[in-house]
CSV table of C-alpha atoms and ligand atoms in Angstrom, one decimal:
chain,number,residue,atom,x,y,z
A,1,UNK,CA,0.0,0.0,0.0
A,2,UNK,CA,1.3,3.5,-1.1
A,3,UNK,CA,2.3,5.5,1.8
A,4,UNK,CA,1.2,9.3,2.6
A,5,UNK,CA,4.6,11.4,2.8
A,6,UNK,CA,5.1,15.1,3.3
A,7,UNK,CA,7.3,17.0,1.5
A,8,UNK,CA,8.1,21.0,1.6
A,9,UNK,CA,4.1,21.5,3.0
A,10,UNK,CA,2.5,19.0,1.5
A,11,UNK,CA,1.0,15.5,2.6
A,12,UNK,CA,1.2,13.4,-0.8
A,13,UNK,CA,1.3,9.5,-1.8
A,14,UNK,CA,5.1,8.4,-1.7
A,15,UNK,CA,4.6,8.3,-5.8
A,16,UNK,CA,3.7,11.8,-6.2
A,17,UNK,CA,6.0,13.2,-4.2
A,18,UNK,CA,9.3,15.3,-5.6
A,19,UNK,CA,12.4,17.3,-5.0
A,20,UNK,CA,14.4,19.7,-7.0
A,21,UNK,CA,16.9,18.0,-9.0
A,22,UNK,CA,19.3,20.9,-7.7
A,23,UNK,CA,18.5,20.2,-4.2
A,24,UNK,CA,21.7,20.6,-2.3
A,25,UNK,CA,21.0,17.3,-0.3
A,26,UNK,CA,20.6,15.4,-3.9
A,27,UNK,CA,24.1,16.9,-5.2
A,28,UNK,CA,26.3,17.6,-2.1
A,29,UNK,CA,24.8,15.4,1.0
A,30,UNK,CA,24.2,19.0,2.4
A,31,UNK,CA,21.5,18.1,5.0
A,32,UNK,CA,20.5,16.5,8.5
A,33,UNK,CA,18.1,14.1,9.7
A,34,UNK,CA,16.7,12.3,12.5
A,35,UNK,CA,14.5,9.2,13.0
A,36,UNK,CA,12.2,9.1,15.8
A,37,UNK,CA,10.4,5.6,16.6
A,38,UNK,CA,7.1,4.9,17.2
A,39,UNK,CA,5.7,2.6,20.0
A,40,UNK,CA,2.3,2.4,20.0
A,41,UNK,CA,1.3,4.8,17.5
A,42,UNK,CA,3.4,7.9,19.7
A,43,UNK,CA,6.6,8.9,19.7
A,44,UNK,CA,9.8,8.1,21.7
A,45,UNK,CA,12.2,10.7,22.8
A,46,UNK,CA,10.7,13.5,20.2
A,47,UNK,CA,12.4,15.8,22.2
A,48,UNK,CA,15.7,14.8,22.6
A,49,UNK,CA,15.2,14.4,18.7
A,50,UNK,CA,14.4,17.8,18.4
A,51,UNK,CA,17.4,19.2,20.2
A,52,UNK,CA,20.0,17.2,18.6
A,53,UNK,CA,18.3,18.6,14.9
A,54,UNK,CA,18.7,21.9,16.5
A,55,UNK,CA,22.4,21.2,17.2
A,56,UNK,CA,22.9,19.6,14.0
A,57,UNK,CA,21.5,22.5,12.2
A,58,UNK,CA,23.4,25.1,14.3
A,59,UNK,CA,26.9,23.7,13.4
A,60,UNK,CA,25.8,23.4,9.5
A,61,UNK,CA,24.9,27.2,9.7
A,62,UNK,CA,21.2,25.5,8.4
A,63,UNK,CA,18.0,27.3,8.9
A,64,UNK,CA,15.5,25.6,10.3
A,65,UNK,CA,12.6,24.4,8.4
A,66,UNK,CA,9.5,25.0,10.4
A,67,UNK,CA,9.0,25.3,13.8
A,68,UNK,CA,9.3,22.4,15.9
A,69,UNK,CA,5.1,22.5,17.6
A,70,UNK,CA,4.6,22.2,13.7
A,71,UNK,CA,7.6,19.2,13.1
A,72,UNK,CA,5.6,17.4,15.9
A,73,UNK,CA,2.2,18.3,14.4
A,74,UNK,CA,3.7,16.2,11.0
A,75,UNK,CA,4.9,13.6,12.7
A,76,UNK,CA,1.4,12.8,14.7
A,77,UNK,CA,-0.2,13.4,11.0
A,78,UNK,CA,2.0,11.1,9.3
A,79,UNK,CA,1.4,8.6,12.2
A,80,UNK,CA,-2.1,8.7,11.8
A,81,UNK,CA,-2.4,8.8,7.8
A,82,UNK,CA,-0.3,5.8,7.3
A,83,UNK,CA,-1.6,4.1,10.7
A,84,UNK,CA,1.8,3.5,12.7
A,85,UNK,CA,1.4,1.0,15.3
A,86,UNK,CA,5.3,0.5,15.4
A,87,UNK,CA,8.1,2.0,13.3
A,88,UNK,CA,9.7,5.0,12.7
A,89,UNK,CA,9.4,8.6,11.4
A,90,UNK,CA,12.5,9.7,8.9
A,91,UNK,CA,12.5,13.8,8.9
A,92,UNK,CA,15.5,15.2,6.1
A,93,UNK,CA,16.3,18.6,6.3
A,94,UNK,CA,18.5,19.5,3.2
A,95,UNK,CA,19.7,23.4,2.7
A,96,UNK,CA,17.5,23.7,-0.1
A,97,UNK,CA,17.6,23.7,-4.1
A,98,UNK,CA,19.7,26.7,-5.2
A,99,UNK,CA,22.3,26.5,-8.6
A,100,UNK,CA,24.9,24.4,-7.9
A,101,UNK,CA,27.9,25.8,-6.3
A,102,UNK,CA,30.8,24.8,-3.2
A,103,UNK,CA,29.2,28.0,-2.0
A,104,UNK,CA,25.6,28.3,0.3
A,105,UNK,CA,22.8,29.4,-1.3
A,106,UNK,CA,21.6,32.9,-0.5
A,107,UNK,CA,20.6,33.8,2.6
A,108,UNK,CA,16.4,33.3,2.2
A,109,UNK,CA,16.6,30.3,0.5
A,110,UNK,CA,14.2,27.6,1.6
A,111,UNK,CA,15.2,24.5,3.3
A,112,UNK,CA,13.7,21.2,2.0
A,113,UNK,CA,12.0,19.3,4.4
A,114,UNK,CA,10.6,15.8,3.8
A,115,UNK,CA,9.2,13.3,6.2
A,116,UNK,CA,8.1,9.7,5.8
A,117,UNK,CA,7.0,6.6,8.1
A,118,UNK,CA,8.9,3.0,8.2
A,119,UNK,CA,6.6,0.4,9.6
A,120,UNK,CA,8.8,-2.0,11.9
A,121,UNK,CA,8.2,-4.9,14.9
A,122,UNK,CA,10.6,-2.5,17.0
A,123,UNK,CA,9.6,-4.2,20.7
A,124,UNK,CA,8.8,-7.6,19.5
A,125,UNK,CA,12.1,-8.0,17.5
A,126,UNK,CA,13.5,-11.9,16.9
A,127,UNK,CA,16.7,-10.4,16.3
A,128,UNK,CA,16.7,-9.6,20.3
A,129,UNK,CA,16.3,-13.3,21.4
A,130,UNK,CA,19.5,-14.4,18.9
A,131,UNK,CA,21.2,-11.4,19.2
A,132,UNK,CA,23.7,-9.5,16.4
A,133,UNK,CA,27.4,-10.8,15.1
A,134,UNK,CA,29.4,-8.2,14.3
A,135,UNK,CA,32.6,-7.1,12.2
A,136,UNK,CA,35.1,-4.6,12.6
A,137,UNK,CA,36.1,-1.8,10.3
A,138,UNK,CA,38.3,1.0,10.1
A,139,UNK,CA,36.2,3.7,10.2
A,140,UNK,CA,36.6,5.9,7.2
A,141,UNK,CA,33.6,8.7,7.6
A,142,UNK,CA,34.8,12.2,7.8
A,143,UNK,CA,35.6,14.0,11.3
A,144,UNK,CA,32.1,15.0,12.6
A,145,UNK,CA,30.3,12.4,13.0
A,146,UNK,CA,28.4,14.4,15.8
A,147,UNK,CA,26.4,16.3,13.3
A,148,UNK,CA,23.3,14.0,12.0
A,149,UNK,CA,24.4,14.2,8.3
A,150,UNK,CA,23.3,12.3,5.4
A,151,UNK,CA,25.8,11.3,4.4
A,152,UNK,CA,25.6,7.2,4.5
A,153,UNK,CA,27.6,6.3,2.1
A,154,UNK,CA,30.2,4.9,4.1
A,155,UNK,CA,28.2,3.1,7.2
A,156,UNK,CA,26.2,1.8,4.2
A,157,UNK,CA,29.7,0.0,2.8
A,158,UNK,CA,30.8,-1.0,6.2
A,159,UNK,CA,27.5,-2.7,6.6
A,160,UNK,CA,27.7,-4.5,3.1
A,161,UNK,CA,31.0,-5.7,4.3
A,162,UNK,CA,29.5,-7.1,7.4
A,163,UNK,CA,27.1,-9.0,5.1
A,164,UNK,CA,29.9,-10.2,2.9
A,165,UNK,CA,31.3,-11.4,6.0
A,166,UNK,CA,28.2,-13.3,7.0
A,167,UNK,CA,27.8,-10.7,9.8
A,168,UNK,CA,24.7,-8.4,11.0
A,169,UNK,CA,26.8,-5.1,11.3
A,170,UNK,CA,30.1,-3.7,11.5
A,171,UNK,CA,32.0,-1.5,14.4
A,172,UNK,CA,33.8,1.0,12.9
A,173,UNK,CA,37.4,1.3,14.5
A,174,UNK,CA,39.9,4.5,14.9
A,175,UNK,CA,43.2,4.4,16.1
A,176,UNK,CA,42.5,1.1,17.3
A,177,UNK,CA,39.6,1.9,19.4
A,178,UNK,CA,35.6,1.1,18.6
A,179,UNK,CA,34.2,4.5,17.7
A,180,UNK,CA,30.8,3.1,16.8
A,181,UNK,CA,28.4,0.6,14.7
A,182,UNK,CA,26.9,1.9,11.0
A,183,UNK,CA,23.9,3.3,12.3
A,184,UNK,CA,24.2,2.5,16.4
A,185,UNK,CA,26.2,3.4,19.5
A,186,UNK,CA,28.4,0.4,21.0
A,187,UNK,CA,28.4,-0.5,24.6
A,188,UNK,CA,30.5,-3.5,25.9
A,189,UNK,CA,30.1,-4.9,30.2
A,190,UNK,CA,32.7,-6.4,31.6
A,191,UNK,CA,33.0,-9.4,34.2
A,192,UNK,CA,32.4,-7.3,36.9
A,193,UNK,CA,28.9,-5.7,35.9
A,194,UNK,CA,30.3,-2.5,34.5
A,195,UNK,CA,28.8,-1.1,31.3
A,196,UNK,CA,31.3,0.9,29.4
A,197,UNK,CA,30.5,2.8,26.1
A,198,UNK,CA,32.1,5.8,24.2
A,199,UNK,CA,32.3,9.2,25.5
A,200,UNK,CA,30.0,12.0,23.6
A,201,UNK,CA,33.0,13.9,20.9
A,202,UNK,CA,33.2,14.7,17.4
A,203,UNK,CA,34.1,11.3,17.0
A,204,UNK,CA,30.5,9.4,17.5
A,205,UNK,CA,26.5,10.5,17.0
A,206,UNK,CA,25.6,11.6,20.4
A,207,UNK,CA,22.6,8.8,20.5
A,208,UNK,CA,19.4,9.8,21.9
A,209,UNK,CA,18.7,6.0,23.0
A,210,UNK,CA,22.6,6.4,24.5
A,211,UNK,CA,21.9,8.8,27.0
A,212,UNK,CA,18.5,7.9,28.2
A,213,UNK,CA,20.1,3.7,28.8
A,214,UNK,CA,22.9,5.6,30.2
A,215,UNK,CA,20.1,7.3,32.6
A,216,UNK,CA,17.9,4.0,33.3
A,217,UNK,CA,21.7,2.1,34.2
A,218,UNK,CA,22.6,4.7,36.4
A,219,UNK,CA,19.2,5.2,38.0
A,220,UNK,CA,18.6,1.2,38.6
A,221,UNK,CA,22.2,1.3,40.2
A,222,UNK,CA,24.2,-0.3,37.8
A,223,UNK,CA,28.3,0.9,37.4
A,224,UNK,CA,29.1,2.5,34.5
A,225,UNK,CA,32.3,4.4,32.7
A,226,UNK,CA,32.1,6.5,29.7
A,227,UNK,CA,35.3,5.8,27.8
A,228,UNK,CA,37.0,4.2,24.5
A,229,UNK,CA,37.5,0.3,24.1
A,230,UNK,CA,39.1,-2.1,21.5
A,231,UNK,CA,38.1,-4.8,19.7
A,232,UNK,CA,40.4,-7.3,21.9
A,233,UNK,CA,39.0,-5.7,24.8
A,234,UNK,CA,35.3,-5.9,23.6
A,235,UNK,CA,35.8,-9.9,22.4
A,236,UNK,CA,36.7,-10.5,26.3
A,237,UNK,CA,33.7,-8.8,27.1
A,238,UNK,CA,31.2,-10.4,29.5
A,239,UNK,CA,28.0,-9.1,27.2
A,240,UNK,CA,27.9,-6.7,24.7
A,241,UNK,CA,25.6,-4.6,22.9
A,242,UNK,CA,24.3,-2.0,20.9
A,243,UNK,CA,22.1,1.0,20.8
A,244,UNK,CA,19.7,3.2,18.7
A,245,UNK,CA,16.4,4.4,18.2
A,246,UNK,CA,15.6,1.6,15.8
A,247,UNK,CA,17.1,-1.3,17.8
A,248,UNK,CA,16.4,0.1,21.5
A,249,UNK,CA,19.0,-1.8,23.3
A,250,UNK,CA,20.3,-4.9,20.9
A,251,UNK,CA,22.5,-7.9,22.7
A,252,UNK,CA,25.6,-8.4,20.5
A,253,UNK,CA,27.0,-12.1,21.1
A,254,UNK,CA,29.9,-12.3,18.6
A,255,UNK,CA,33.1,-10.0,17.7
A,256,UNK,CA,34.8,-10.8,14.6
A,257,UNK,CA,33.5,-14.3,14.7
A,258,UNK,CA,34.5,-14.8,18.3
A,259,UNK,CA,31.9,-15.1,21.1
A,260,UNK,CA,31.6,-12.4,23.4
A,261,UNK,CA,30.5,-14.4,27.0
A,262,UNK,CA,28.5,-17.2,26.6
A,263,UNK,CA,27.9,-16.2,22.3
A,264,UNK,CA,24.2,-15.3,23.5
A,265,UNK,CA,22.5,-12.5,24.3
A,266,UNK,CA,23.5,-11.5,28.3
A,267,UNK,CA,21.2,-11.0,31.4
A,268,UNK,CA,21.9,-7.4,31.6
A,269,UNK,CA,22.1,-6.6,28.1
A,270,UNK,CA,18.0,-8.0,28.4
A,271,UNK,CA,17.5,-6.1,31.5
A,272,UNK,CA,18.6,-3.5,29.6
A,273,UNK,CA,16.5,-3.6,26.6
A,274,UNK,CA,13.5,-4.5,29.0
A,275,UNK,CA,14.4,-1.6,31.6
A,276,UNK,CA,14.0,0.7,28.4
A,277,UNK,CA,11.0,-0.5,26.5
A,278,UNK,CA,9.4,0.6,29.6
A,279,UNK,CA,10.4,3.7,30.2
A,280,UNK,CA,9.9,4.3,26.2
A,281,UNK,CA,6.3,3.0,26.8
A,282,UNK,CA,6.2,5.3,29.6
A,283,UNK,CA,7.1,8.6,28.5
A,284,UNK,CA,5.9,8.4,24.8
A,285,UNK,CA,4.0,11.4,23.7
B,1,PDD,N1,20.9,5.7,13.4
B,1,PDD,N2,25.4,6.2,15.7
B,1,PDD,C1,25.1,6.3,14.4
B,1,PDD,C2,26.2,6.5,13.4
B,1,PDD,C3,23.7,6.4,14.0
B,1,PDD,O1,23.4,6.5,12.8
B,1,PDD,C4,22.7,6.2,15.0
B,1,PDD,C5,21.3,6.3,14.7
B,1,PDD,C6,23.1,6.1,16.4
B,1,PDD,C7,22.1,6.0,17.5
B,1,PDD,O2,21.5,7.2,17.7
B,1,PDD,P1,20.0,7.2,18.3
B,1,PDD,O3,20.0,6.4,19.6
B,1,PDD,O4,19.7,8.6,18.5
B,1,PDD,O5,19.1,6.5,17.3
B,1,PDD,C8,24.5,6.1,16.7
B,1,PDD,C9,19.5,5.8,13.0
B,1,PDD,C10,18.6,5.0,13.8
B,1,PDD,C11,19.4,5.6,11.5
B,1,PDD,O6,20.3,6.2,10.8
B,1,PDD,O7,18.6,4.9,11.1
């Protein structure tokens, strides 16, 4: 069935919707988005959402595209039009369709905004019960991977490489530390109960789901320490995992082919994913 999108004001069917062929996100990857789940037809976390967009936007020098009490009224519209139990909501913000040139557009011109819905078994997932093998990868995006950009290109080879390898995803690796996965922030707990991920830098996407699992650990009393760790490091993990909007909190049972624990998904890792489920449940608007 043909979905309802929105683009630039407009709620049309996914075939009738279109962009400027010299949209600056089409010819130089020169927007932002965010992707905000849905668990029982509301949203999780819209406004953490909205304030990393606002940061994102900020340290592109990008106008905003509408305000955000009417980015919320199009997500609730889209929700309802297409009938989103469970999934997610996609918003693009691109700096608009100007000629094309390395330089902005002129001040005044019109960012592009588009929106659509992905329906998705986000709660119930199978993929939670097996949990994910990963691969590692030097990671080869540019230096600001704190700003929401489109550009995918990389993550998107990193996780056909995983596939190649027979894995689910790849963790990218710098200067022989775990940065991140392609599209999700990576947390490993070691033998003594402490959960250890990444601190927020220019280095990694400061994840919504990170910060609110980093809240629910700390608030149900578990240990934990915000800094780098390697591949070795991770493989002689006790339980390790992943996190983002899409996947909540994901168990992660193998490293480069290597079990990490017991090779299945780890009683805090669930705790974890159940802890937040709840609270998304919860707090869903
Ligand atoms: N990805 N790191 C990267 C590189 C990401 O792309 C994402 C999100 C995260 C987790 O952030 P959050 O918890 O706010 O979702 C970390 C989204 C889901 C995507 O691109 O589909």
């Amino acid at each position: 069935m043909s979905r309802t999108v929105y683009v630039n004001g407009a709620f049309v069917p996914e075939e009738a919707a279109t962009i400027s062929v010299f949209d600056r996100g089409f010819l130089f990857a020169d927007g932002v988005y965010e992707v905000t789940t849905v668990l029982g037809g509301r949203l999780i976390d819209f406004a953490g959402h909205m304030a990393r967009l606002r940061r994102s936007l900020a340290e592109l020098a990008m106008d905003a595209p509408a305000d955000e009490a009417e980015i919320l009224s199009i997500h609730r519209e889209l929700v309802a039009r297409n009938g989103i139990e469970e999934g997610m909501v996609y918003l693009q913000v691109t700096r608009g369709a100007a000629d094309r040139d390395f330089a902005f557009p002129p001040a005044g011109t019109k960012p592009s905004l588009v929106l659509f819905t992905q329906e998705k078994a986000v709660s119930d997932n199978p993929a939670a019960e097996k949990g994910l093998t990963v691969v590692s990868v030097p990671d080869q995006r540019w230096a600001r991977r704190d700003i929401k950009t489109v550009q995918l290109l990389y993550p998107s080879l990193a996780k056909m490489e995983a596939k190649a390898r027979d894995a689910d995803d790849a963790w990218m690796v710098e200067n022989g530390l775990v940065t991140e996965g392609t599209s999700n922030n990576a947390w490993i707990i070691l033998a003594d109960g402490t959960i250890v991920t990444r601190p927020r830098s220019e280095a990694i996407l400061h994840g919504i789901t990170r910060s609110a699992v980093l809240r629910l650990a700390e608030e149900a009393g578990h240990r934990f320490v915000e800094r780098p760790f390697s591949i070795e490091e991770a493989k002689g993990a006790a339980e390790a995992f992943i996190t983002s909007a899409s996947a909540f909190v994901m168990p992660v049972v193998r490293i480069d082919g290597a079990p990490v624990g017991a090779g299945v998904p780890g009683p805090l890792s669930r705790r974890l994913r159940q802890i937040y489920i709840e609270e998304a449940r919860r707090t869903a608007i």
